[in-house]
Short mmCIF file of C-alpha atoms in Angstrom, two decimals:
data_model
loop_
_atom_site.label_atom_id
_atom_site.label_comp_id
_atom_site.label_asym_id
_atom_site.label_seq_id
_atom_site.Cartn_x
_atom_site.Cartn_y
_atom_site.Cartn_z
CA MET A 18 0.00 0.00 0.00
CA VAL A 19 2.83 2.39 0.83
CA ALA A 20 4.42 1.76 -2.56
CA LEU A 21 1.12 2.39 -4.35
CA HIS A 22 0.56 5.57 -2.36
CA ALA A 23 4.06 6.79 -3.24
CA ALA A 24 3.54 5.91 -6.90
CA GLY A 25 0.29 7.84 -6.84
CA TRP A 26 1.96 10.96 -5.52
CA LEU A 27 4.77 10.63 -8.03
CA LEU A 28 2.18 10.62 -10.80
CA LEU A 29 0.41 13.58 -9.21
CA VAL A 30 3.65 15.56 -9.08
CA LEU A 31 4.27 14.75 -12.75
CA ALA A 32 0.70 15.83 -13.49
CA ALA A 33 1.25 19.14 -11.72
CA LEU A 34 4.42 19.74 -13.71
CA GLY A 35 2.58 18.69 -16.85
CA SER A 36 -0.15 21.22 -16.12
CA LEU A 37 2.47 23.97 -15.89
CA TYR A 38 3.95 22.79 -19.19
CA THR A 39 0.47 22.83 -20.75
CA LEU A 40 -0.12 26.44 -19.70
CA ALA A 41 3.32 27.38 -21.03
CA ALA A 42 2.48 25.66 -24.33
CA ALA A 43 -0.72 27.73 -24.62
CA PHE A 44 1.30 30.92 -24.13
CA VAL A 45 3.95 29.85 -26.65
CA MET A 46 1.26 28.95 -29.21
CA ARG A 47 -0.04 32.52 -29.23
CA ARG A 48 3.44 34.04 -29.47
CA PHE A 49 4.64 31.69 -32.19
CA PHE A 50 1.76 32.40 -34.56
CA ALA A 51 1.71 36.15 -33.92
CA ALA A 52 3.99 36.65 -36.95
CA ARG A 53 1.56 34.82 -39.23
CA ASP A 54 -0.35 38.03 -39.98
CA ARG A 55 2.54 39.25 -42.14
CA LEU A 56 1.69 37.86 -45.58
CA PRO A 57 4.69 37.47 -47.93
CA ALA A 58 4.60 38.90 -51.44
CA ARG A 59 3.39 36.75 -54.32
CA ARG A 60 6.12 34.69 -55.96
CA SER A 61 6.82 33.52 -59.50
CA ASP A 62 9.13 30.56 -58.78
CA ALA A 63 8.52 27.39 -60.77
CA VAL A 64 7.37 24.67 -58.36
CA THR A 65 6.78 20.93 -58.63
CA ILE A 66 4.38 19.44 -56.06
CA LEU A 67 4.63 15.71 -55.38
CA LYS A 68 1.56 13.85 -54.14
CA PRO A 69 2.05 10.14 -53.39
CA LEU A 70 -1.45 8.65 -53.32
CA HIS A 71 -2.87 5.34 -52.15
CA GLY A 72 -6.54 4.45 -51.87
CA ALA A 73 -9.75 6.41 -51.57
CA GLU A 74 -9.97 9.13 -48.94
CA PRO A 75 -12.95 11.37 -48.12
CA LEU A 76 -12.71 14.69 -49.99
CA LEU A 77 -9.44 13.64 -51.66
CA GLY A 78 -10.14 15.62 -54.84
CA ASP A 79 -11.13 18.72 -52.87
CA ASN A 80 -7.99 18.45 -50.75
CA LEU A 81 -5.67 18.00 -53.73
CA VAL A 82 -7.04 20.99 -55.61
CA THR A 83 -6.07 23.35 -52.78
CA PHE A 84 -2.43 22.86 -53.77
CA VAL A 85 -2.95 24.33 -57.24
CA GLU A 86 -5.48 27.01 -56.26
CA GLN A 87 -2.68 29.25 -55.03
CA ASN A 88 -1.93 32.96 -55.01
CA HIS A 89 1.15 32.22 -57.06
CA ASP A 90 2.32 33.78 -60.32
CA GLY A 91 4.77 31.08 -61.40
CA PRO A 92 4.22 27.70 -63.05
CA ILE A 93 3.01 24.82 -60.88
CA GLN A 94 3.49 21.18 -61.83
CA MET A 95 1.64 18.61 -59.72
CA LEU A 96 2.67 14.96 -59.94
CA CYS A 97 0.14 12.52 -58.46
CA GLY A 98 1.53 9.01 -58.15
CA VAL A 99 -0.23 5.68 -57.65
CA HIS A 100 1.09 2.12 -57.79
CA GLY A 101 -1.64 0.73 -60.03
CA ALA A 102 -4.45 1.65 -62.42
CA ALA A 103 -7.00 0.12 -60.02
CA ASP A 104 -6.05 2.48 -57.20
CA ALA A 105 -9.16 4.33 -56.04
CA ALA A 106 -7.19 7.57 -55.69
CA LEU A 107 -6.55 7.74 -59.43
CA ALA A 108 -10.00 9.10 -60.33
CA ALA A 109 -9.66 11.99 -57.88
CA ALA A 110 -6.24 12.87 -59.28
CA GLN A 111 -7.42 12.73 -62.89
CA SER A 112 -10.42 14.93 -62.11
CA LEU A 113 -8.06 17.77 -61.18
CA ARG A 114 -7.22 18.31 -64.83
CA VAL A 115 -10.89 19.05 -65.49
CA VAL A 116 -11.30 21.64 -62.73
CA GLN A 117 -7.82 23.12 -63.22
CA PRO A 118 -7.10 22.88 -66.98
CA ASP A 119 -4.50 25.67 -66.87
CA ARG A 120 -2.28 23.84 -64.40
CA ARG A 121 0.20 21.12 -65.32
CA ILE A 122 -1.26 18.17 -63.45
CA GLU A 123 0.11 14.72 -64.26
CA THR A 124 -0.89 11.30 -62.96
CA VAL A 125 1.83 8.68 -62.83
CA ILE A 126 0.95 4.98 -62.61
CA ASP A 127 4.02 2.95 -61.69
CA SER A 128 3.92 -0.40 -59.92
CA ARG A 129 7.64 -0.59 -59.16
CA THR A 130 8.59 -0.96 -55.51
CA HIS A 131 11.82 0.20 -53.94
CA GLY A 132 12.24 -1.06 -50.40
CA ALA A 133 9.66 -1.43 -47.64
CA ASN A 134 8.39 2.17 -47.45
CA GLY A 135 5.48 2.41 -49.87
CA LYS A 136 5.27 6.20 -49.83
CA ILE A 137 8.95 6.59 -50.60
CA ALA A 138 8.65 4.02 -53.40
CA ASN A 139 5.91 6.20 -54.88
CA LEU A 140 8.10 9.30 -54.61
CA ILE A 141 11.02 7.48 -56.26
CA ASN A 142 8.72 6.70 -59.19
CA LEU A 143 7.83 10.40 -59.45
CA GLU A 144 11.34 11.76 -59.01
CA HIS A 145 12.47 11.55 -62.64
CA ARG A 146 9.36 13.49 -63.74
CA ILE A 147 10.19 16.58 -61.65
CA ALA A 148 10.34 19.57 -64.02
CA HIS A 149 11.17 22.50 -61.74
CA SER A 150 13.95 23.57 -59.40
CA ILE A 151 11.78 23.80 -56.27
CA VAL A 152 10.13 20.61 -55.03
CA VAL A 153 7.29 20.37 -52.51
CA LEU A 154 6.22 16.97 -51.24
CA SER A 155 3.08 16.63 -49.18
CA ASP A 156 0.99 13.74 -47.91
CA SER A 157 -2.32 13.02 -49.60
CA ASP A 158 -4.45 13.96 -46.56
CA ILE A 159 -3.19 17.54 -46.29
CA VAL A 160 -5.16 20.70 -47.17
CA ALA A 161 -3.41 23.96 -48.07
CA GLY A 162 -4.53 27.59 -47.91
CA PRO A 163 -4.19 29.96 -50.89
CA ASP A 164 -1.06 31.59 -49.39
CA TYR A 165 0.65 28.23 -48.88
CA LEU A 166 3.30 28.54 -51.60
CA ALA A 167 3.96 32.21 -50.86
CA ARG A 168 4.78 31.43 -47.24
CA LEU A 169 6.82 28.33 -48.08
CA LEU A 170 8.92 30.07 -50.70
CA ALA A 171 9.56 33.07 -48.46
CA ALA A 172 10.87 30.74 -45.75
CA LEU A 173 12.93 28.71 -48.23
CA GLY A 174 14.57 31.88 -49.50
CA ALA A 175 16.06 32.78 -46.12
CA PRO A 176 19.86 32.40 -45.79
CA GLY A 177 21.03 28.94 -44.77
CA VAL A 178 17.62 27.27 -45.17
CA GLY A 179 17.72 23.94 -46.97
CA ALA A 180 14.13 22.82 -46.44
CA VAL A 181 10.82 24.04 -45.06
CA THR A 182 8.26 21.96 -43.20
CA CYS A 183 4.76 22.80 -41.94
CA LEU A 184 2.87 22.41 -38.71
CA TYR A 185 -0.69 21.15 -38.99
CA ARG A 186 -3.98 20.79 -37.16
CA GLY A 187 -6.56 18.04 -37.49
CA ARG A 188 -10.00 18.28 -39.08
CA GLY A 189 -11.74 14.87 -39.20
CA ASP A 190 -13.40 14.10 -42.54
CA ALA A 191 -14.66 10.56 -41.92
CA GLY A 192 -16.98 10.71 -38.92
CA PHE A 193 -16.58 10.35 -35.17
CA TRP A 194 -13.31 8.41 -34.98
CA SER A 195 -11.64 10.73 -37.45
CA ARG A 196 -12.62 13.64 -35.18
CA VAL A 197 -11.04 11.79 -32.26
CA GLY A 198 -7.87 11.42 -34.33
CA ALA A 199 -8.00 15.06 -35.36
CA ALA A 200 -8.24 16.09 -31.70
CA GLN A 201 -4.94 14.34 -31.00
CA LEU A 202 -3.25 16.28 -33.79
CA SER A 203 -4.67 19.65 -32.76
CA TYR A 204 -4.54 19.39 -28.99
CA GLN A 205 -1.54 17.11 -28.38
CA PHE A 206 0.82 17.06 -31.35
CA LEU A 207 0.52 20.68 -32.50
CA PRO A 208 1.20 22.48 -29.19
CA GLY A 209 4.02 20.06 -28.42
CA ALA A 210 5.64 20.68 -31.80
CA VAL A 211 5.26 24.46 -31.47
CA PHE A 212 6.76 24.39 -27.98
CA GLY A 213 9.66 22.27 -29.17
CA VAL A 214 10.40 24.49 -32.16
CA ALA A 215 10.06 27.74 -30.20
CA THR A 216 12.40 26.56 -27.45
CA GLY A 217 14.88 24.83 -29.75
CA MET A 218 14.16 21.45 -28.15
CA ALA A 219 12.77 19.90 -31.35
CA THR A 220 13.96 19.80 -34.96
CA PRO A 221 10.98 18.37 -36.83
CA CYS A 222 10.55 17.61 -40.50
CA MET A 223 7.00 16.48 -41.25
CA GLY A 224 5.19 14.77 -44.09
CA SER A 225 2.58 17.51 -44.14
CA THR A 226 5.07 19.49 -46.22
CA ILE A 227 8.73 19.29 -47.13
CA ALA A 228 9.82 22.02 -49.55
CA LEU A 229 13.37 22.02 -50.85
CA ARG A 230 15.39 22.81 -53.94
CA ARG A 231 15.96 20.04 -56.48
CA GLU A 232 19.68 20.58 -55.99
CA THR A 233 19.30 19.86 -52.27
CA LEU A 234 17.28 16.72 -52.99
CA ASP A 235 20.06 15.49 -55.27
CA ARG A 236 22.73 16.31 -52.67
CA ILE A 237 21.05 14.18 -50.02
CA GLY A 238 20.89 11.23 -52.41
CA GLY A 239 17.33 11.53 -53.68
CA PHE A 240 14.38 9.61 -52.27
CA GLY A 241 16.09 6.26 -52.78
CA ARG A 242 18.18 6.86 -49.68
CA PHE A 243 15.05 6.52 -47.52
CA ALA A 244 13.47 3.44 -49.14
CA ASP A 245 13.67 1.33 -45.98
CA VAL A 246 13.23 4.06 -43.36
CA LEU A 247 10.04 4.27 -41.28
CA ALA A 248 10.44 7.91 -40.19
CA ASP A 249 11.23 9.04 -43.73
CA ASP A 250 10.16 12.65 -43.18
CA TYR A 251 12.41 13.06 -40.16
CA ALA A 252 15.28 11.33 -41.98
CA ILE A 253 14.99 13.74 -44.91
CA GLY A 254 15.28 16.63 -42.47
CA GLU A 255 18.31 15.05 -40.81
CA ALA A 256 19.96 14.60 -44.21
CA VAL A 257 19.36 18.27 -45.06
CA ARG A 258 20.82 19.36 -41.72
CA ALA A 259 23.86 17.15 -42.33
CA LEU A 260 24.66 19.43 -45.29
CA GLY A 261 24.97 22.34 -42.86
CA LEU A 262 21.54 23.71 -43.79
CA THR A 263 18.51 24.27 -41.57
CA VAL A 264 14.93 23.04 -41.79
CA ALA A 265 12.65 26.04 -41.27
CA VAL A 266 9.26 25.80 -39.53
CA PRO A 267 7.40 29.01 -40.40
CA PRO A 268 4.39 30.26 -38.37
CA MET A 269 1.79 28.77 -40.70
CA LEU A 270 -0.66 25.89 -40.52
CA VAL A 271 -1.95 23.37 -42.99
CA VAL A 272 -4.84 21.01 -42.27
CA HIS A 273 -4.62 17.25 -41.80
CA ALA A 274 -7.87 15.73 -43.06
CA SER A 275 -7.81 12.81 -40.55
CA VAL A 276 -9.66 10.02 -42.34
CA GLU A 277 -9.88 7.11 -39.86
CA ARG A 278 -13.32 5.52 -40.16
CA SER A 279 -13.18 3.19 -37.14
CA PHE A 280 -11.48 2.73 -33.79
CA GLY A 281 -9.34 -0.02 -35.31
CA GLU A 282 -8.06 2.25 -38.08
CA LEU A 283 -7.35 5.00 -35.57
CA TRP A 284 -5.51 2.68 -33.19
CA LYS A 285 -3.30 1.25 -35.96
CA HIS A 286 -2.52 4.70 -37.33
CA GLU A 287 -1.63 6.21 -33.97
CA LEU A 288 0.32 3.14 -32.90
CA ARG A 289 2.45 3.41 -36.05
CA TRP A 290 2.93 7.12 -35.41
CA ASN A 291 4.00 6.51 -31.80
CA ALA A 292 6.32 3.68 -32.82
CA THR A 293 7.89 5.99 -35.40
CA ILE A 294 8.55 8.67 -32.78
CA ARG A 295 9.92 6.08 -30.33
CA GLY A 296 12.22 4.82 -33.09
CA ILE A 297 13.63 8.32 -33.52
CA GLY A 298 14.48 8.55 -29.82
CA ALA A 299 13.22 6.41 -26.94
CA LEU A 300 14.21 8.90 -24.23
CA PRO A 301 12.44 11.94 -25.77
CA TYR A 302 9.46 9.68 -26.43
CA ALA A 303 9.31 8.68 -22.76
CA ALA A 304 9.72 12.31 -21.67
CA SER A 305 6.68 13.32 -23.72
CA VAL A 306 4.50 11.89 -20.94
CA ILE A 307 4.83 15.30 -19.27
CA ALA A 308 2.39 16.58 -21.91
CA MET A 309 -0.31 14.19 -20.62
CA PRO A 310 -1.21 15.71 -17.23
CA LEU A 311 -4.83 14.62 -17.10
CA PRO A 312 -4.27 10.83 -17.39
CA LEU A 313 -1.36 11.10 -14.95
CA ALA A 314 -3.54 13.00 -12.48
CA LEU A 315 -6.46 10.58 -12.75
CA ILE A 316 -4.29 7.50 -12.24
CA GLY A 317 -2.45 9.23 -9.40
CA ALA A 318 -5.75 10.09 -7.74
CA LEU A 319 -6.87 6.46 -7.95
CA LEU A 320 -3.68 5.32 -6.23
CA SER A 321 -3.57 8.14 -3.70
CA PRO A 322 -7.00 9.75 -3.32
CA GLY A 323 -7.59 12.94 -1.37
CA ILE A 324 -8.31 16.65 -1.62
CA GLY A 325 -4.86 17.36 -3.00
CA ALA A 326 -5.26 14.74 -5.70
CA ALA A 327 -8.67 16.13 -6.65
CA ALA A 328 -7.20 19.63 -6.90
CA ILE A 329 -4.43 18.42 -9.21
CA CYS A 330 -7.00 16.63 -11.40
CA ALA A 331 -9.03 19.83 -11.66
CA ALA A 332 -5.92 21.86 -12.46
CA ALA A 333 -4.87 19.40 -15.17
CA LEU A 334 -8.30 19.52 -16.80
CA ALA A 335 -8.39 23.32 -16.63
CA ALA A 336 -4.92 23.57 -18.19
CA ARG A 337 -5.90 21.27 -21.04
CA LEU A 338 -9.07 23.27 -21.72
CA ILE A 339 -7.06 26.50 -21.77
CA LEU A 340 -4.65 24.95 -24.27
CA ARG A 341 -7.55 23.70 -26.39
CA ARG A 342 -8.92 27.24 -26.58
CA ALA A 343 -5.50 28.64 -27.55
CA VAL A 344 -5.15 26.06 -30.33
CA ASP A 345 -8.63 26.73 -31.69
CA GLU A 346 -7.96 30.47 -31.69
CA GLN A 347 -4.77 30.07 -33.71
CA ALA A 348 -6.30 27.48 -36.04
CA GLY A 349 -9.43 29.52 -36.63
CA ALA A 350 -11.57 26.42 -36.16
CA VAL A 351 -12.77 24.06 -33.42
CA THR A 352 -11.42 20.56 -33.97
CA ALA A 353 -13.48 18.77 -31.32
CA PRO A 354 -15.89 19.67 -28.48
CA ALA A 355 -14.55 20.19 -24.97
CA TRP A 356 -16.28 17.08 -23.60
CA LEU A 357 -14.21 14.89 -25.92
CA LEU A 358 -10.89 16.12 -24.56
CA PRO A 359 -10.67 13.88 -21.43
CA VAL A 360 -11.59 10.82 -23.51
CA ARG A 361 -9.03 11.79 -26.11
CA ASP A 362 -6.34 12.30 -23.47
CA LEU A 363 -6.92 8.86 -21.97
CA LEU A 364 -6.70 7.27 -25.43
CA THR A 365 -3.50 9.22 -26.12
CA PHE A 366 -1.98 7.83 -22.93
CA ALA A 367 -3.00 4.26 -23.82
CA VAL A 368 -1.42 4.49 -27.28
CA PHE A 369 1.67 6.09 -25.73
CA LEU A 370 2.13 3.09 -23.41
CA ALA A 371 1.51 0.60 -26.22
CA GLY A 372 4.13 2.37 -28.32
CA PHE A 373 6.89 1.06 -26.05
CA PHE A 374 6.11 -2.55 -26.95
CA VAL A 375 5.17 -2.58 -30.64
CA ARG A 376 7.72 -4.12 -33.01
CA SER A 377 5.69 -4.17 -36.22
CA VAL A 378 3.30 -1.59 -37.61
CA ASP A 379 0.54 -1.40 -40.20
CA TRP A 380 0.87 0.95 -43.16
CA ARG A 381 -2.19 0.96 -45.42
CA GLY A 382 -2.62 -2.80 -45.16
CA ASP A 383 1.08 -3.75 -45.18
CA ARG A 384 2.78 -5.12 -42.06
CA LEU A 385 6.22 -3.64 -41.53
CA ARG A 386 8.75 -5.06 -39.09
CA MET A 387 10.82 -2.42 -37.30
CA ARG A 388 14.58 -2.93 -37.52
CA ASP A 389 17.67 -1.22 -36.10
CA ARG A 390 18.38 2.48 -36.68
CA GLY A 391 14.79 3.24 -37.71
CA THR A 392 14.74 0.92 -40.72
CA ILE A 393 11.84 -1.33 -41.68
CA GLU A 394 11.27 -4.53 -43.63
CA ALA A 395 8.05 -5.94 -45.04
CA GLU A 396 6.89 -8.97 -43.05
CA ALA A 397 6.07 -10.74 -46.32
CA GLU A 398 9.76 -10.59 -47.20
CA LEU A 399 10.70 -11.99 -43.80
CA SER A 400 8.35 -14.95 -44.13
CA GLY A 401 9.44 -15.59 -47.70
#
């Protein structure tokens, strides 16, 4: 009993510290995005946008078109890649040429595989079709605003910058469970990433957007270098930094559509995401528990109940609600209702714990076995 009581108070102390962190994150959110009101001038750079696609997603066509409906004076080439003619994403990609006939939109069907990472294999198949000197790669479930390219190119033009990546919030396009997933992105991932960038504690490079010069892409070895890497986005950023260049994170947001249709899909997606982060660094992954004050407080209160425990639980909930409001203010939209936040936080904690034990992950139907140094191998290859 004494050990349980002590463990409870340890969790409560962590929860109190986590509540202070949460309030600090809300403050940093507002400061970080304060510079977003300064809109860069329109640009005329020639840009190639790479969109690796796989399978049907809600509103896929609407999301893709936002990348060519830009306040941009230069030529835009969009390359949409699929691995087969039967891929359900192909129709959405082909429809773009109807609604945007003045843009150079190309669909590339190429079944070749290159390693275990399906997205990177898709990008390798697109690489030789790149026509312009600036390359922007972005996941299929991302939505851009009309000033997207202007802000990216302004950041890429700064001295010493080798790549630009984008923070994102969740939206939830596929019903209840997708809204639960979106809440994790908006209220857990986003403030943590902003806090890390603002304090210099994090150096992210995210699949929402990676913009870089074609010359830089060639210098890091092209996409083929990352064919068997799980955290490919992070690895691209590390390769750029190894050249002595920086990866900029400007004060702008894109939207992650969040398309999980069921609890099972959501669990697999978030488990893969957590395993990816753990693979980058187990110690920082473990330390991220400080950003989960409400689950820590609730478990601590169960082990060591009392007025003090109840007060810490209330403080943790209040801090999370304050952070939620700060995020919604900066995003200009409400991702999920307040009542969902405690449920979401408990699920986040459960996935976090499971992330320590997973050794294989699911990526769009493929099982990938995690190897040393962040590499992966298809389980079909292992059994064969």
